Amino acid sequence: MSECQSVMSPSSLRALIRDKSHCIENTSGLAAGYQQANVVILHKSLADDFEAFCHANPSPLPLLYRSQPGEWGCPPLAAEADIRVDCPQYCVFEDGLLVSRVSSLMPYTSQLLDMVSFYLGCSFSFERTLRDAGVPVRNVEQNCNVSMFRTSIRCRGPGQFQCPMVVTMRPVPKEQLDIVAQVTHLTPLAHGGPIHIGDPAVLGILNASKPEYGDPVTPGPGDVPVFWACGVTGVEAIRSCKPPLAFSHSPGCMFLTDQEDTFVSAPTPEPEQCPLTFSISQQPLHYSVTSKAAVQRIRDLEEIIGEDPGQRGIRALFIQDELLRSCLSLSHSSSVLITTGFPTHYMHDPPEETDGPPGAIAMAATLQALGKEVVIVTDHRALEMNCRIMEDAVKKGVIKTAVPLLSYQGNSPDSALNFLCHDGDPNKPRSLPTPKPLWINFHPAVFTFDHLVAIERSGRAADGNYYNMRGVNIKHLVDPIDDLFTTASHISGVNTTGIGDGGNELGMGKVKEAVREYMPNGSLIACDVAADFAITAGVSNWGGYGVACALYILSLCSVHQRYLHKGLGQPYPPAQDLKQAWAASLPSVAKEEEMLSILVQHGVRSGKTATLGMEVDGLTFHPTHSDVITRLRDSALQRK
């Protein structure tokens, strides 16, 4: 690309391309401020199916214009255009196979009379906007084509087109991820915002230095790989359909339109449409995206659950956005293991307390409503009692579907790895069948756990023992479920969350230094096992309720849902019946009062006082817990 070409108008550039005497290898960086288009040309008998395929996959295939059969021009996009000669290079396909690359389709004019041209948005269109925002565009800097990769993500939609999505990758400085997400989110006709930020392997890309299309692009120091849906998905659609004859632009050699980028001077988006990025994993590197409005609402939940009416000093352990990051990770998960159980009352039978199980079941109910697989792991000695509690919770309407209950006793050095991974191999995939509600003897190997959550679960201290808040060692009552969390920390793709209100709970090792400094008996009782996310709450149950409410907020966030579903499928909002089912899964005063009553009926006592009554951690259900539940629910449902 010459300096002169970089400032030429689209019509002038099309004239150069038609002339074929000027070497334009790709159109990246050309016609800045104007839309570029991918091109797919199919027989008219396939046109309706392909248009439906585009509408089912709007991010990779944003449809700008569909021509009539034999129409060379595209009046809404460009004046005096001729699709037969206006791309620098074309691909010719026969029976789905690429047979040649040509600079002109003029020799195919007779066949093109019965063919329809589709013009699809292109990410080259937003590159000028990125540069204007101060974001380096590495492929333009390096004067090469953008990298394009075939992914393992399957496009949606019935019919003859069944293919994987293709993505472009641009390395972006870490500190500019938010502005990149915000700028490109405003470009739905140029593929919109990123569909993945982080490790290419998450998309099934095994070697980021060897793109299937385009050129390798060298990242700068501190760059993060950012992926956008790509119109070359249309090429994969041709390959999958295997039509006798079809054409496309050659990847990177776009059609230049006369349409100005309407988003170049777009205003700052409203909070509901303003994306923010958050790291949710380092191994593999994975960022999630949600709206500024959703972030604020979840931070409001975090403030509510962090209230400390028991005056434990829990705010000393607080880390902002742990609730948000945990729930973003949970939103990306498919199968979640929850563990709870703190046998603080070692002199009673049962020794469990009323904090933990209600929050665990509240999280499970919402995760189930969102289509996640969920199991609960508890101590073997308490398994039968917890089975009865679960049965009662279903009968009383606290949760719609029983959650499978497991125990873990760690009988060998490899027990945790075998529990979490098929044949103890963390790299070996396995299927995820729908579990049957069998509790005792239910085998964990039917699950692929990608997130573990501990809520008010006894946590192992630095000396290997387990302590209640009074400093009493209760190790004889606790199974080594901590081993699952320490093992998970070495398995790529598995995240962990700990929810606690004192610092001696599993997962709170992330804040153990603060526990030792600020909590009573902290130097003795502090849990030494860290989770990726440590959610602190005035009462641990509140943390579970907060997770359920935050997941609901994310489920209704169009920015997050688009990112979660890779821009595939019909745009949000969700169907009304789904929204109602999600809302019905949230904790309510009636359900949580019923749940506490069930625990009391099974002899489970309040943690702080050992009272066998309607209280948790010495705080009565009315008015303390009921007030927190009401405010969390109202915040999630946006009630004033």
XYZ file of C-alpha atoms in Angstrom, residues 92-521:
430
model
C -13.232 -19.722 -7.421
C -14.843 -22.795 -5.843
C -16.102 -25.948 -7.551
C -17.974 -28.475 -5.419
C -16.714 -26.617 -2.352
C -13.052 -26.861 -3.321
C -10.885 -23.848 -4.040
C -9.720 -24.372 -7.630
C -8.174 -21.004 -8.466
C -7.579 -17.383 -7.494
C -8.299 -14.854 -10.214
C -8.165 -11.076 -10.577
C -11.402 -10.880 -12.570
C -14.679 -12.762 -12.845
C -15.395 -11.474 -16.353
C -14.790 -14.931 -17.902
C -17.678 -16.232 -15.736
C -20.203 -13.618 -16.873
C -22.638 -16.159 -18.357
C -22.711 -18.200 -15.137
C -23.053 -15.050 -13.027
C -26.339 -14.238 -14.719
C -27.959 -16.883 -12.473
C -25.993 -15.984 -9.367
C -26.605 -13.673 -6.404
C -23.927 -11.535 -4.738
C -23.894 -11.012 -0.979
C -21.986 -8.076 0.496
C -21.012 -8.618 4.135
C -19.508 -6.187 6.643
C -15.765 -6.249 7.255
C -13.595 -5.423 10.278
C -11.196 -3.411 8.109
C -13.918 -0.755 8.342
C -13.189 -0.015 12.014
C -9.394 0.058 11.780
C -9.304 3.822 11.195
C -11.518 4.342 14.237
C -9.120 2.292 16.350
C -6.164 4.342 15.111
C -8.034 7.592 15.795
C -8.588 6.339 19.358
C -4.841 5.846 19.739
C -4.916 2.070 19.437
C -2.075 0.580 17.367
C -3.347 -1.661 14.548
C -0.430 -4.056 14.189
C -1.315 -5.440 10.749
C -1.475 -1.898 9.318
C 1.784 -0.975 11.075
C 3.422 -4.071 9.590
C 1.874 -3.452 6.141
C 0.373 -6.926 5.986
C -2.996 -8.621 5.931
C -4.808 -9.337 9.190
C -4.531 -12.858 10.642
C -7.656 -14.996 10.120
C -8.291 -18.322 11.828
C -10.761 -21.156 11.492
C -12.205 -21.852 14.960
C -13.949 -24.769 16.660
C -17.070 -22.596 17.114
C -19.900 -23.857 14.920
C -22.183 -21.345 13.254
C -25.903 -21.654 13.874
C -28.895 -22.150 11.670
C -30.525 -25.011 9.763
C -30.147 -25.636 6.044
C -27.267 -26.422 3.746
C -24.656 -24.201 5.389
C -22.896 -25.878 8.324
C -19.470 -24.493 9.059
C -17.097 -23.184 11.724
C -16.760 -19.483 12.378
C -13.671 -17.670 11.129
C -12.169 -14.889 13.253
C -9.654 -12.116 12.799
C -7.018 -11.545 15.460
C -5.470 -8.192 16.332
C -2.948 -7.884 19.170
C -3.998 -5.045 21.494
C -2.132 -3.468 24.427
C -3.658 -4.683 27.685
C -4.407 -1.178 28.932
C -6.460 -0.405 25.799
C -8.824 -3.386 25.882
C -11.735 -1.309 27.193
C -11.489 1.339 24.486
C -11.159 -1.337 21.788
C -14.275 -3.103 23.049
C -16.188 0.186 23.249
C -15.187 1.476 19.814
C -15.913 -1.746 17.943
C -19.127 -2.487 19.837
C -20.543 0.506 17.948
C -19.830 -1.226 14.612
C -22.412 -4.014 14.224
C -22.123 -3.872 10.409
C -18.352 -4.392 10.746
C -18.743 -7.469 13.004
C -19.236 -5.483 16.208
C -17.197 -5.958 19.361
C -14.745 -8.776 20.096
C -16.085 -12.299 20.547
C -13.034 -13.461 22.526
C -10.117 -11.848 24.323
C -7.264 -14.063 25.455
C -5.795 -17.456 24.701
C -6.439 -18.569 21.098
C -6.845 -22.169 22.292
C -10.201 -21.247 23.851
C -11.453 -20.921 20.252
C -9.716 -24.117 19.148
C -6.827 -22.209 17.540
C -3.712 -24.259 18.236
C -1.049 -22.093 16.592
C -1.572 -18.332 16.456
C 1.515 -17.920 14.248
C -0.064 -19.941 11.425
C -3.369 -18.399 10.340
C -5.541 -20.264 7.827
C -6.079 -16.985 5.977
C -4.124 -13.737 5.818
C -0.696 -13.159 7.315
C 0.950 -13.730 10.693
C 0.963 -10.519 12.720
C 3.653 -9.903 15.326
C 2.304 -8.704 18.694
C 3.945 -5.885 20.590
C 5.184 -6.175 24.198
C 2.235 -6.506 26.562
C -0.273 -7.135 23.759
C -3.287 -9.386 24.337
C -4.850 -11.366 21.446
C -8.290 -9.950 20.590
C -10.609 -11.815 18.224
C -13.483 -10.559 16.109
C -15.937 -12.565 14.015
C -14.893 -12.505 10.366
C -16.752 -12.485 7.045
C -14.405 -15.163 5.700
C -16.880 -17.412 7.501
C -18.712 -17.081 4.173
C -15.829 -18.924 2.499
C -16.220 -21.752 5.023
C -19.957 -21.767 4.273
C -19.172 -22.320 0.584
C -16.827 -25.158 1.478
C -19.475 -26.831 3.636
C -22.327 -26.499 1.104
C -20.232 -27.731 -1.855
C -22.103 -25.922 -4.635
C -21.027 -26.763 -8.227
C -19.726 -23.200 -8.655
C -19.283 -20.303 -6.229
C -17.089 -17.263 -5.774
C -15.815 -15.110 -2.948
C -13.373 -12.287 -2.465
C -9.908 -13.541 -1.639
C -9.468 -13.056 2.137
C -8.149 -9.555 2.740
C -9.088 -8.363 -0.761
C -12.348 -6.602 0.013
C -14.905 -4.675 -1.983
C -14.570 -0.959 -1.161
C -17.906 0.806 -0.720
C -18.771 4.493 -0.910
C -20.550 4.293 2.442
C -18.917 6.316 5.180
C -18.396 4.711 8.549
C -21.322 6.045 10.538
C -19.543 5.144 13.782
C -16.422 7.277 13.239
C -17.793 10.156 15.307
C -20.312 8.185 17.363
C -21.016 9.498 20.868
C -20.000 7.650 24.009
C -22.466 4.768 24.369
C -25.045 4.655 27.117
C -24.020 2.543 30.160
C -26.207 -0.375 28.973
C -24.185 -0.491 25.721
C -20.753 0.501 27.023
C -18.533 -2.608 27.296
C -15.923 -3.084 29.996
C -13.381 -5.925 30.020
C -12.326 -8.019 33.019
C -9.703 -10.722 33.382
C -11.314 -13.919 34.644
C -8.470 -16.380 34.136
C -4.717 -16.435 33.662
C -4.471 -20.105 32.710
C -5.702 -19.952 30.059
C -5.675 -16.182 29.595
C -9.344 -15.233 29.342
C -11.161 -11.929 29.585
C -14.891 -11.437 29.764
C -16.995 -8.454 28.752
C -20.090 -6.887 30.238
C -21.757 -3.491 30.209
C -20.907 -0.551 32.429
C -24.495 -0.643 33.722
C -24.248 -4.328 34.713
C -20.930 -3.665 36.439
C -22.464 -0.936 38.581
C -25.477 -3.068 39.498
C -23.245 -5.956 40.578
C -21.085 -3.566 42.584
C -24.282 -2.460 44.329
C -24.941 -6.120 45.212
C -21.379 -6.421 46.502
C -21.977 -3.487 48.842
C -25.150 -5.084 50.219
C -23.580 -8.481 50.920
C -20.562 -6.777 52.494
C -22.593 -5.180 55.278
C -21.430 -6.360 58.692
C -24.251 -6.257 61.264
C -22.409 -8.873 63.335
C -19.429 -6.499 63.564
C -16.857 -9.104 62.583
C -14.643 -6.607 60.776
C -15.140 -8.430 57.481
C -14.531 -5.271 55.409
C -10.820 -5.712 56.085
C -10.928 -8.741 53.775
C -12.855 -7.060 50.969
C -11.493 -7.004 47.397
C -13.589 -5.007 44.940
C -15.143 -6.818 41.965
C -14.489 -10.340 43.254
C -18.251 -10.955 43.002
C -18.268 -9.572 39.456
C -15.257 -11.549 38.240
C -16.464 -14.762 39.847
C -19.891 -14.434 38.245
C -18.433 -13.584 34.842
C -16.402 -16.785 35.101
C -19.449 -18.751 36.238
C -21.405 -17.348 33.305
C -18.820 -18.862 30.953
C -18.886 -22.214 32.748
C -20.884 -25.297 31.827
C -20.556 -27.471 34.940
C -20.160 -26.164 38.483
C -19.177 -27.986 41.675
C -20.377 -26.350 44.901
C -19.169 -27.398 48.330
C -20.425 -26.326 51.735
C -20.514 -27.530 55.305
C -18.834 -26.102 58.410
C -19.086 -28.447 61.440
C -18.405 -25.716 63.976
C -20.627 -27.307 66.669
C -18.382 -30.291 67.359
C -20.286 -31.083 70.580
C -23.657 -31.414 68.808
C -25.085 -33.923 66.358
C -25.209 -32.794 63.627
C -22.340 -30.344 64.086
C -23.254 -28.265 60.979
C -24.383 -24.651 61.060
C -27.180 -22.854 59.197
C -24.784 -20.665 57.216
C -23.706 -22.205 53.906
C -26.378 -24.655 52.698
C -29.009 -21.964 51.940
C -26.503 -19.950 49.913
C -25.314 -23.095 48.122
C -28.833 -24.075 47.092
C -29.659 -20.500 46.044
C -26.652 -20.480 43.698
C -27.499 -23.956 42.406
C -31.085 -22.932 41.615
C -30.022 -20.003 39.429
C -27.175 -21.924 37.778
C -29.639 -24.690 36.889
C -32.115 -22.159 35.491
C -29.320 -20.802 33.277
C -28.631 -24.273 31.892
C -25.527 -25.159 33.908
C -24.860 -28.614 35.314
C -24.444 -28.439 39.105
C -23.377 -30.864 41.831
C -22.816 -30.319 45.554
C -19.951 -31.991 47.408
C -20.101 -32.450 51.158
C -18.563 -34.493 53.956
C -19.290 -38.195 53.714
C -20.560 -38.350 57.287
C -23.199 -35.690 56.438
C -24.192 -37.049 53.023
C -27.400 -38.817 54.047
C -28.622 -35.835 56.047
C -27.922 -33.493 53.139
C -29.808 -35.827 50.814
C -32.871 -35.521 53.054
C -32.449 -31.747 53.211
C -32.285 -31.626 49.398
C -35.427 -33.741 49.081
C -37.268 -31.412 51.447
C -36.002 -28.344 49.586
C -37.480 -29.691 46.352
C -40.784 -30.608 48.002
C -41.104 -27.141 49.560
C -40.274 -25.333 46.308
C -36.960 -23.872 47.455
C -35.306 -25.341 44.348
C -36.994 -26.765 41.284
C -34.706 -29.732 40.567
C -32.677 -31.801 43.013
C -28.927 -31.249 42.834
C -26.777 -34.420 42.792
C -24.823 -34.770 46.031
C -21.338 -36.261 46.202
C -18.719 -36.867 48.834
C -14.946 -36.700 48.488
C -12.617 -38.399 50.958
C -9.230 -38.256 49.236
C -8.120 -41.834 49.695
C -4.993 -41.594 47.516
C -2.534 -38.959 46.254
C -4.279 -38.907 42.870
C -7.827 -38.857 44.239
C -8.453 -35.176 43.539
C -7.172 -35.358 39.964
C -9.227 -38.474 39.284
C -12.272 -36.813 40.827
C -11.954 -33.711 38.659
C -10.657 -35.271 35.424
C -11.469 -38.374 33.430
C -8.757 -40.992 34.046
C -6.856 -38.331 35.965
C -5.877 -36.607 32.704
C -6.596 -32.846 32.808
C -6.127 -32.624 29.026
C -8.495 -35.456 28.143
C -11.962 -34.252 27.132
C -15.040 -36.191 28.048
C -18.757 -35.949 27.354
C -21.134 -34.230 29.756
C -24.336 -36.289 29.914
C -27.374 -35.088 31.786
C -26.980 -36.409 35.344
C -29.589 -38.500 37.071
C -30.639 -37.422 40.570
C -28.682 -40.175 42.334
C -26.898 -38.865 45.373
C -25.028 -41.571 47.253
C -22.701 -43.470 44.880
C -23.107 -40.801 42.155
C -19.823 -40.881 40.226
C -18.202 -37.520 39.459
C -16.552 -38.652 36.218
C -19.696 -37.880 34.199
C -18.967 -34.198 34.806
C -16.314 -31.879 33.429
C -16.112 -29.296 36.192
C -14.924 -25.898 35.010
C -15.715 -23.941 38.169
C -15.576 -24.937 41.843
C -17.366 -22.827 44.465
C -16.914 -23.141 48.218
C -19.402 -21.333 50.448
C -18.956 -21.393 54.222
C -16.825 -24.515 53.882
C -14.191 -25.401 56.512
C -10.806 -24.360 55.159
C -7.448 -25.937 55.875
C -5.095 -23.743 57.913
C -1.328 -23.466 57.423
C -0.688 -26.225 59.992
C -2.982 -28.674 58.148
C -5.805 -28.429 60.682
C -9.314 -26.960 60.417
C -10.483 -24.428 62.992
C -13.727 -22.777 63.917
C -13.711 -19.075 64.823
C -13.016 -19.931 68.465
C -9.793 -21.678 67.441
C -11.082 -25.215 68.135
C -9.603 -27.873 65.833
C -12.444 -29.741 64.034
C -10.266 -31.680 61.577
C -11.817 -35.010 62.618
C -15.162 -33.857 61.178
C -13.876 -32.530 57.847
C -13.106 -34.388 54.608
C -10.182 -32.974 52.549
C -12.290 -31.224 49.920
C -9.575 -28.518 49.933
C -7.536 -30.926 47.775
C -9.993 -30.384 44.913
C -9.246 -26.651 44.996
C -5.478 -26.995 45.221
C -5.546 -29.516 42.357
C -7.860 -27.306 40.285
C -5.313 -24.495 40.526
C -3.036 -26.600 38.287
C -5.694 -27.513 35.704
C -6.095 -25.122 32.794
C -9.642 -23.884 32.343
C -10.898 -24.585 35.878
C -11.607 -21.565 38.082
C -12.430 -21.479 41.780
C -14.419 -19.217 44.110
C -14.438 -19.055 47.886
C -17.229 -17.333 49.828
C -16.665 -16.607 53.489
C -17.364 -14.273 56.403
C -14.480 -14.925 58.776
C -11.375 -15.969 56.854
C -11.280 -19.612 57.981
C -13.387 -20.759 55.019
C -12.100 -22.668 51.999
C -10.841 -20.269 49.317
C -10.169 -17.382 51.693
C -6.467 -18.149 51.522
C -6.409 -15.426 48.872
C -6.758 -12.873 51.699
C -4.963 -14.849 54.411
C -2.538 -12.051 55.271
C -5.465 -9.727 56.032
C -7.156 -12.516 58.034
C -4.052 -12.988 60.149
C -3.763 -9.270 60.795
C -7.364 -8.232 61.362
C -9.532 -11.219 62.374
C -9.757 -12.698 65.898
C -7.462 -15.740 66.170
